[in-house]
Short mmCIF file of C-alpha atoms in Angstrom, two decimals:
data_model
loop_
_atom_site.label_atom_id
_atom_site.label_comp_id
_atom_site.label_asym_id
_atom_site.label_seq_id
_atom_site.Cartn_x
_atom_site.Cartn_y
_atom_site.Cartn_z
CA MET A 665 15.55 -19.17 -6.63
CA LYS A 666 18.83 -17.47 -6.78
CA TYR A 667 17.07 -14.18 -6.44
CA ARG A 668 15.13 -15.40 -3.45
CA ASN A 669 18.32 -16.50 -1.73
CA PHE A 670 19.72 -13.11 -2.40
CA ILE A 671 16.75 -11.47 -0.70
CA LEU A 672 17.06 -13.83 2.23
CA LEU A 673 20.72 -13.02 2.49
CA PHE A 674 19.91 -9.35 2.29
CA LEU A 675 17.34 -9.67 5.06
CA LEU A 676 19.78 -11.60 7.21
CA SER A 677 22.45 -9.02 6.71
CA THR A 678 20.06 -6.22 7.77
CA ILE A 679 19.31 -8.13 10.93
CA GLY A 680 23.01 -8.50 11.41
CA LEU A 681 23.42 -4.78 10.97
CA ALA A 682 20.53 -3.96 13.26
CA ALA A 683 22.00 -5.84 16.21
CA PRO A 684 25.16 -3.75 16.67
CA ALA A 685 23.05 -0.62 16.18
CA GLN A 686 21.68 -1.30 19.65
CA THR A 687 25.13 -0.66 21.04
CA ARG A 688 25.05 2.68 22.79
CA THR A 689 26.84 5.46 20.93
CA VAL A 690 29.68 7.03 22.84
CA THR A 691 31.19 10.09 21.19
CA PRO A 692 34.72 11.29 21.87
CA ILE A 693 34.55 14.98 22.72
CA THR A 694 37.19 17.70 23.09
CA TYR A 695 36.68 20.58 25.48
CA GLN A 696 35.91 22.91 22.56
CA GLN A 697 33.26 20.50 21.28
CA LEU A 698 31.78 20.25 24.77
CA GLU A 699 31.51 24.05 24.97
CA LYS A 700 29.64 24.02 21.68
CA ARG A 701 27.36 21.19 22.81
CA ILE A 702 26.31 23.08 25.96
CA SER A 703 25.91 26.49 24.33
CA ASN A 704 22.18 26.34 23.57
CA LYS A 705 20.53 29.12 25.60
CA ASP A 706 17.15 27.36 25.73
CA THR A 707 18.49 24.35 27.57
CA VAL A 708 19.88 23.61 31.01
CA TYR A 709 22.84 21.23 30.81
CA ILE A 710 23.97 18.93 33.58
CA VAL A 711 27.34 17.40 32.76
CA ASN A 712 28.50 14.52 34.93
CA PHE A 713 32.19 13.59 34.82
CA TRP A 714 32.63 9.91 35.64
CA ALA A 715 34.62 6.80 34.76
CA THR A 716 33.83 3.11 34.50
CA TRP A 717 36.50 2.33 37.13
CA CYS A 718 35.21 4.92 39.63
CA ALA A 719 32.84 3.13 42.04
CA PRO A 720 31.14 6.22 43.54
CA CYS A 721 30.60 7.53 39.99
CA VAL A 722 28.97 4.33 38.82
CA ALA A 723 26.84 4.33 41.97
CA GLU A 724 25.44 7.81 41.30
CA LEU A 725 24.82 7.40 37.54
CA PRO A 726 21.22 6.18 38.09
CA ASN A 727 20.43 9.50 39.78
CA PHE A 728 21.43 11.38 36.63
CA GLU A 729 19.48 8.94 34.48
CA LYS A 730 16.43 9.37 36.70
CA LEU A 731 16.65 13.15 36.37
CA GLN A 732 16.83 12.93 32.57
CA GLN A 733 13.90 10.48 32.53
CA THR A 734 11.77 12.52 34.96
CA TYR A 735 12.17 15.76 33.03
CA LYS A 736 12.28 14.43 29.51
CA GLY A 737 9.55 16.93 28.54
CA GLN A 738 11.60 19.86 29.84
CA PRO A 739 14.59 21.61 28.26
CA VAL A 740 17.21 19.85 30.37
CA LYS A 741 19.95 17.64 28.98
CA VAL A 742 22.08 15.31 31.02
CA LEU A 743 25.49 14.59 29.47
CA LEU A 744 27.51 11.73 30.91
CA LEU A 745 31.12 12.55 30.12
CA SER A 746 33.46 9.66 30.79
CA MET A 747 37.01 10.50 31.84
CA ASP A 748 38.17 6.97 31.03
CA PHE A 749 41.29 6.62 28.90
CA LYS A 750 40.61 7.34 25.23
CA SER A 751 41.78 3.83 24.39
CA LYS A 752 38.85 2.48 26.44
CA LEU A 753 36.15 3.66 24.02
CA ASN A 754 34.86 0.12 23.51
CA GLU A 755 34.71 -0.56 27.25
CA VAL A 756 32.70 2.62 27.76
CA LYS A 757 30.36 1.63 24.90
CA THR A 758 29.85 -1.82 26.42
CA PHE A 759 29.20 -0.27 29.82
CA ALA A 760 26.68 2.21 28.40
CA SER A 761 24.91 -0.54 26.45
CA LYS A 762 24.72 -2.95 29.39
CA ARG A 763 23.34 -0.23 31.64
CA LYS A 764 20.99 0.91 28.86
CA LEU A 765 21.92 4.54 29.53
CA ILE A 766 19.38 6.98 28.10
CA SER A 767 21.45 10.15 28.56
CA GLU A 768 24.01 11.23 25.98
CA VAL A 769 27.34 9.56 26.66
CA TYR A 770 30.71 11.08 25.73
CA LEU A 771 34.34 10.17 26.21
CA ALA A 772 36.77 13.00 26.99
CA ASP A 773 39.29 13.62 24.22
CA LYS A 774 42.04 15.46 26.08
CA PRO A 775 45.42 16.13 24.47
CA SER A 776 46.39 17.62 27.86
CA GLU A 777 44.63 16.36 30.99
CA GLN A 778 45.70 19.42 32.95
CA VAL A 779 44.29 21.82 30.37
CA PHE A 780 41.01 19.91 30.03
CA ILE A 781 40.42 19.82 33.79
CA ASP A 782 41.37 23.49 34.20
CA GLN A 783 39.05 24.47 31.36
CA VAL A 784 36.13 22.67 32.99
CA ASP A 785 36.92 24.36 36.31
CA LYS A 786 40.08 25.91 37.73
CA ASN A 787 39.29 24.56 41.20
CA TRP A 788 38.65 20.98 40.12
CA SER A 789 41.39 18.70 41.42
CA GLY A 790 40.55 16.18 38.72
CA ALA A 791 39.03 13.76 41.23
CA LEU A 792 35.84 11.98 40.18
CA PRO A 793 32.91 12.27 40.23
CA GLY A 794 32.39 15.90 39.27
CA THR A 795 29.24 17.63 38.06
CA MET A 796 28.68 20.88 36.19
CA ILE A 797 25.39 22.70 35.63
CA VAL A 798 25.12 25.26 32.86
CA ASN A 799 22.25 27.63 32.17
CA ALA A 800 23.54 30.03 29.54
CA GLN A 801 20.38 32.15 29.55
CA LYS A 802 20.82 32.96 33.24
CA GLY A 803 24.59 33.07 33.03
CA ILE A 804 24.88 30.12 35.42
CA ARG A 805 27.83 27.79 35.34
CA LYS A 806 28.68 25.89 38.50
CA PHE A 807 30.98 22.94 39.13
CA TYR A 808 30.84 20.51 42.05
CA GLU A 809 33.53 18.01 43.02
CA LYS A 810 31.18 15.70 44.93
CA GLU A 811 28.64 12.92 44.66
CA PHE A 812 24.93 13.71 44.25
CA THR A 813 21.89 11.92 45.62
CA TYR A 814 18.77 12.19 43.45
CA ASP A 815 17.24 14.77 45.81
CA GLU A 816 20.38 16.90 45.74
CA LEU A 817 20.51 16.68 41.97
CA ASN A 818 16.85 17.55 41.61
CA LYS A 819 17.37 20.54 43.91
CA LEU A 820 20.38 21.60 41.83
CA TYR A 821 18.22 21.53 38.70
CA GLN A 822 15.23 23.26 40.29
CA THR A 823 17.32 26.12 41.70
CA ASN A 824 19.23 26.72 38.47
CA LYS A 825 16.64 26.13 35.75
CA MET B 1008 42.83 26.67 87.46
CA LYS B 1009 40.49 23.96 86.30
CA LYS B 1010 39.16 26.37 83.74
CA LEU B 1011 42.65 27.17 82.51
CA PHE B 1012 43.37 23.47 82.15
CA ALA B 1013 40.19 22.99 80.14
CA LEU B 1014 41.14 25.91 77.96
CA LEU B 1015 44.60 24.47 77.43
CA THR B 1016 43.13 21.11 76.52
CA VAL B 1017 40.87 22.76 73.98
CA ALA B 1018 43.83 24.67 72.58
CA VAL B 1019 45.90 21.49 72.23
CA ILE B 1020 43.05 19.63 70.54
CA GLY B 1021 42.61 22.62 68.27
CA LEU B 1022 46.27 22.53 67.33
CA THR B 1023 46.29 18.80 66.70
CA ALA B 1024 43.23 19.09 64.51
CA PHE B 1025 44.91 21.87 62.60
CA LYS B 1026 48.05 19.82 62.09
CA ALA B 1027 46.14 16.82 60.80
CA ASP B 1028 44.26 19.04 58.41
CA ASN B 1029 47.13 21.17 57.09
CA GLY B 1030 46.65 19.79 53.58
CA GLY B 1031 50.26 18.74 53.23
CA TYR B 1032 53.30 20.48 51.79
CA LYS B 1033 53.35 23.50 49.59
CA VAL B 1034 56.15 24.50 47.26
CA GLY B 1035 58.90 26.08 49.36
CA ASP B 1036 58.24 23.96 52.47
CA VAL B 1037 61.01 21.84 53.97
CA ALA B 1038 60.00 18.19 53.67
CA ALA B 1039 60.55 15.93 56.66
CA ASP B 1040 62.73 12.86 56.26
CA PHE B 1041 61.14 9.45 56.81
CA LYS B 1042 62.09 5.88 57.52
CA LEU B 1043 60.13 3.47 55.37
CA LYS B 1044 60.50 -0.22 54.62
CA ASN B 1045 61.72 -0.99 51.13
CA VAL B 1046 60.83 -4.14 49.15
CA ASP B 1047 64.35 -5.47 49.92
CA GLY B 1048 63.51 -5.39 53.64
CA LYS B 1049 65.85 -2.47 54.40
CA MET B 1050 64.73 0.86 55.77
CA VAL B 1051 65.03 3.89 53.49
CA SER B 1052 65.60 7.49 54.57
CA LEU B 1053 66.51 10.52 52.50
CA ALA B 1054 69.49 11.01 54.84
CA ASN B 1055 70.97 7.75 53.46
CA TYR B 1056 71.59 9.49 50.15
CA LYS B 1057 74.72 11.49 50.99
CA ALA B 1058 75.60 12.31 47.38
CA ALA B 1059 72.09 13.23 46.24
CA LYS B 1060 71.31 16.79 45.18
CA GLY B 1061 67.65 16.15 45.67
CA PHE B 1062 64.90 13.60 45.20
CA ILE B 1063 61.99 12.65 43.01
CA VAL B 1064 59.55 11.32 45.60
CA VAL B 1065 56.71 9.47 43.87
CA PHE B 1066 53.61 8.22 45.67
CA THR B 1067 52.53 5.31 43.51
CA CYS B 1068 51.11 1.82 43.85
CA ASN B 1069 50.44 -1.50 42.15
CA HIS B 1070 46.69 -1.50 41.50
CA CYS B 1071 45.87 1.91 40.05
CA PRO B 1072 45.49 2.12 36.24
CA TYR B 1073 47.09 5.60 36.28
CA ALA B 1074 50.06 4.33 38.29
CA LYS B 1075 50.40 1.41 35.87
CA ALA B 1076 50.25 3.77 32.90
CA TYR B 1077 53.07 5.83 34.43
CA GLU B 1078 55.19 2.94 35.70
CA SER B 1079 57.68 2.85 32.84
CA ARG B 1080 57.98 6.64 32.91
CA ILE B 1081 58.79 6.49 36.64
CA MET B 1082 61.47 3.88 35.87
CA ASP B 1083 62.83 6.16 33.13
CA LEU B 1084 62.98 9.11 35.51
CA ASP B 1085 65.25 7.13 37.84
CA LYS B 1086 67.44 5.93 34.97
CA LYS B 1087 67.79 9.47 33.68
CA TYR B 1088 68.19 11.40 36.94
CA ALA B 1089 69.62 9.11 39.66
CA ALA B 1090 73.13 9.46 38.24
CA LYS B 1091 72.65 13.23 38.01
CA GLY B 1092 71.81 13.38 41.73
CA TYR B 1093 68.02 13.12 41.71
CA PRO B 1094 67.04 9.51 42.47
CA VAL B 1095 63.44 8.32 42.48
CA ILE B 1096 62.05 7.23 45.86
CA ALA B 1097 58.72 5.46 45.42
CA ILE B 1098 56.25 5.25 48.29
CA SER B 1099 53.13 3.11 48.23
CA PRO B 1100 50.60 5.01 50.35
CA ASN B 1101 47.67 2.61 50.27
CA ASP B 1102 46.18 0.47 53.00
CA PRO B 1103 46.62 -3.15 51.81
CA VAL B 1104 43.41 -4.13 53.62
CA SER B 1105 41.43 -1.72 51.44
CA GLU B 1106 43.42 -2.68 48.34
CA PRO B 1107 45.01 -6.16 48.56
CA GLN B 1108 46.87 -5.65 45.26
CA ASP B 1109 48.97 -3.09 47.14
CA SER B 1110 50.17 -5.51 49.83
CA PHE B 1111 53.88 -5.54 50.67
CA ASP B 1112 54.25 -9.00 49.08
CA ASN B 1113 52.65 -7.81 45.87
CA MET B 1114 54.89 -4.75 45.89
CA LYS B 1115 57.94 -7.01 46.17
CA LYS B 1116 56.68 -9.07 43.25
CA ARG B 1117 56.03 -6.02 41.08
CA ALA B 1118 59.41 -4.43 41.83
CA SER B 1119 61.35 -7.59 40.98
CA GLU B 1120 59.29 -8.48 37.89
CA LYS B 1121 59.77 -5.00 36.45
CA GLY B 1122 63.31 -4.56 37.74
CA TYR B 1123 62.83 -1.31 39.63
CA THR B 1124 66.17 0.47 40.02
CA PHE B 1125 64.80 2.60 42.88
CA PRO B 1126 63.40 1.85 46.33
CA TYR B 1127 59.70 0.96 46.45
CA THR B 1128 58.71 1.58 50.04
CA ILE B 1129 55.49 1.12 51.97
CA ASP B 1130 53.99 3.80 54.23
CA GLU B 1131 52.39 1.41 56.71
CA THR B 1132 51.16 4.11 59.10
CA GLN B 1133 50.22 6.44 56.20
CA ASP B 1134 51.84 9.24 58.25
CA VAL B 1135 54.27 10.24 55.50
CA THR B 1136 51.44 10.34 52.96
CA ARG B 1137 49.42 12.57 55.29
CA GLU B 1138 52.39 14.79 56.08
CA TYR B 1139 53.32 15.30 52.42
CA GLY B 1140 49.68 15.71 51.48
CA ALA B 1141 49.69 13.16 48.68
CA LYS B 1142 46.17 12.99 47.22
CA ALA B 1143 46.48 10.46 44.45
CA THR B 1144 48.67 7.86 42.80
CA PRO B 1145 50.86 8.85 41.12
CA HIS B 1146 51.68 12.11 42.96
CA VAL B 1147 55.19 13.54 42.68
CA PHE B 1148 57.17 15.76 45.05
CA VAL B 1149 60.50 17.02 43.69
CA LEU B 1150 62.81 17.99 46.57
CA GLN B 1151 66.06 19.93 46.43
CA LYS B 1152 68.69 19.36 49.10
CA THR B 1153 69.70 22.68 50.68
CA ASP B 1154 71.27 23.88 53.94
CA LYS B 1155 67.74 24.26 55.33
CA GLY B 1156 66.84 20.69 54.43
CA ASN B 1157 64.97 19.10 51.53
CA VAL B 1158 62.94 21.91 50.03
CA VAL B 1159 59.83 21.10 47.99
CA LYS B 1160 60.29 22.52 44.50
CA TYR B 1161 57.51 20.86 42.53
CA ILE B 1162 54.27 19.05 43.41
CA GLY B 1163 51.94 17.31 41.01
CA ALA B 1164 51.77 15.14 37.92
CA ILE B 1165 54.64 13.56 35.98
CA ASP B 1166 53.29 15.01 32.72
CA ASP B 1167 49.90 16.01 31.33
CA ASP B 1168 49.24 12.89 29.30
CA THR B 1169 48.62 9.70 31.32
CA GLU B 1170 47.96 7.64 28.20
CA ASN B 1171 51.21 8.82 26.63
CA SER B 1172 49.38 9.46 23.36
CA ASN B 1173 50.51 13.01 22.66
CA PRO B 1174 54.21 13.14 21.70
CA ASN B 1175 54.32 16.86 22.51
CA HIS B 1176 53.04 16.49 26.06
CA THR B 1177 54.51 18.63 28.82
CA ARG B 1178 56.99 16.80 31.03
CA TYR B 1179 56.54 18.65 34.33
CA VAL B 1180 58.89 16.58 36.48
CA GLU B 1181 61.69 16.49 33.88
CA ASN B 1182 61.35 20.23 33.35
CA ALA B 1183 61.53 20.84 37.10
CA VAL B 1184 64.58 18.63 37.67
CA ASP B 1185 66.35 19.99 34.57
CA ALA B 1186 65.82 23.51 35.88
CA LEU B 1187 67.18 22.60 39.34
CA LEU B 1188 70.22 20.87 37.80
CA THR B 1189 71.10 24.00 35.83
CA GLY B 1190 70.53 26.35 38.75
CA LYS B 1191 67.37 27.83 37.30
CA SER B 1192 64.06 28.28 39.03
CA VAL B 1193 61.27 25.82 38.26
CA ALA B 1194 58.78 27.36 35.81
CA THR B 1195 55.72 25.23 36.63
CA THR B 1196 55.87 24.46 40.35
CA SER B 1197 52.55 22.71 40.79
CA THR B 1198 50.01 20.81 38.73
CA LYS B 1199 47.01 18.64 39.52
CA ALA B 1200 47.80 15.07 40.46
CA ILE B 1201 45.37 13.06 38.38
CA GLY B 1202 45.02 9.45 39.36
CA CYS B 1203 43.47 7.12 41.91
CA SER B 1204 42.57 8.39 45.34
CA ILE B 1205 44.64 7.23 48.33
CA LYS B 1206 43.13 4.17 49.99
CA TRP B 1207 43.11 5.22 53.65
CA LYS B 1208 42.80 2.80 56.54
CA LYS B 1209 39.20 2.51 57.65
CA GLY B 1210 38.47 4.03 61.05
CA ALA B 1211 41.96 5.51 61.33
#
């Protein structure tokens, strides 16, 4: 009986553990780690810089998700890199879970904002949203300080893949 | 004659367009004075500050999380530098219709709750914001009073760490003012102003 209770308790606790596992992972990432993440020559990377408080960013996120979903069989990776404050990790996780984001979600870890933004692109004012496409095999790396419709994003991918 | 007039009209329109799109001040420009309403109801102009050696002009506002994160550092700048001749002059650039938290009444409330020691003015026409070329809140312009007028010596961020989480962060504004106070040239004269975009009047 005691044993049975123990098993029941064990089962319950696994259920308990399983529930938070559905929370979307959001990984803090430094610029150096980002460089490493996007270094695979076989893959085209589309990195979207956004924030939970940035309305135009939130509005265009579905376009990036749609691109990732549409080309899930192709070597293209969409990375959603939040520029929210580092202290807002939980808010970003909640946001990503609620929206059921399928792309990889990161949170910028930037000891110096100026350095981080300059490293991404010298000409980036820091305004959001921003999007970068990287195709290491073709030596392509472009940054855009603008919003993207799905068609524009698809065109960006098609012309740089 | 008619043709000439048309040409002149085109030229004038061209010039006006150019002026509106000049992108604001660059380091070395002489900044225009302004007359803006402070939260105490009085008008503020740089010319009122006879004893000042210069100014720390900060475009900031109530609602923006970046402005909020920097608020106490803006207050500290005034406490540290007003007595040395570089007072803070804060200007709220936002249209209160677009962002009700930035209304004049809410500005008054914020300034008195926090005990601002510097003027917190509103740019109702947004002309000063346009003229300076402020892009975000907060956006700082350090001016030095000279015979030519108030010369822009630094444009950009207060430091490179909005969240104030890195104790070794670079204090751009303090470095600039310290240099000016000791007669040196400013090492870093411009940085990117990271923050919330200016809320412009719709249809203006």
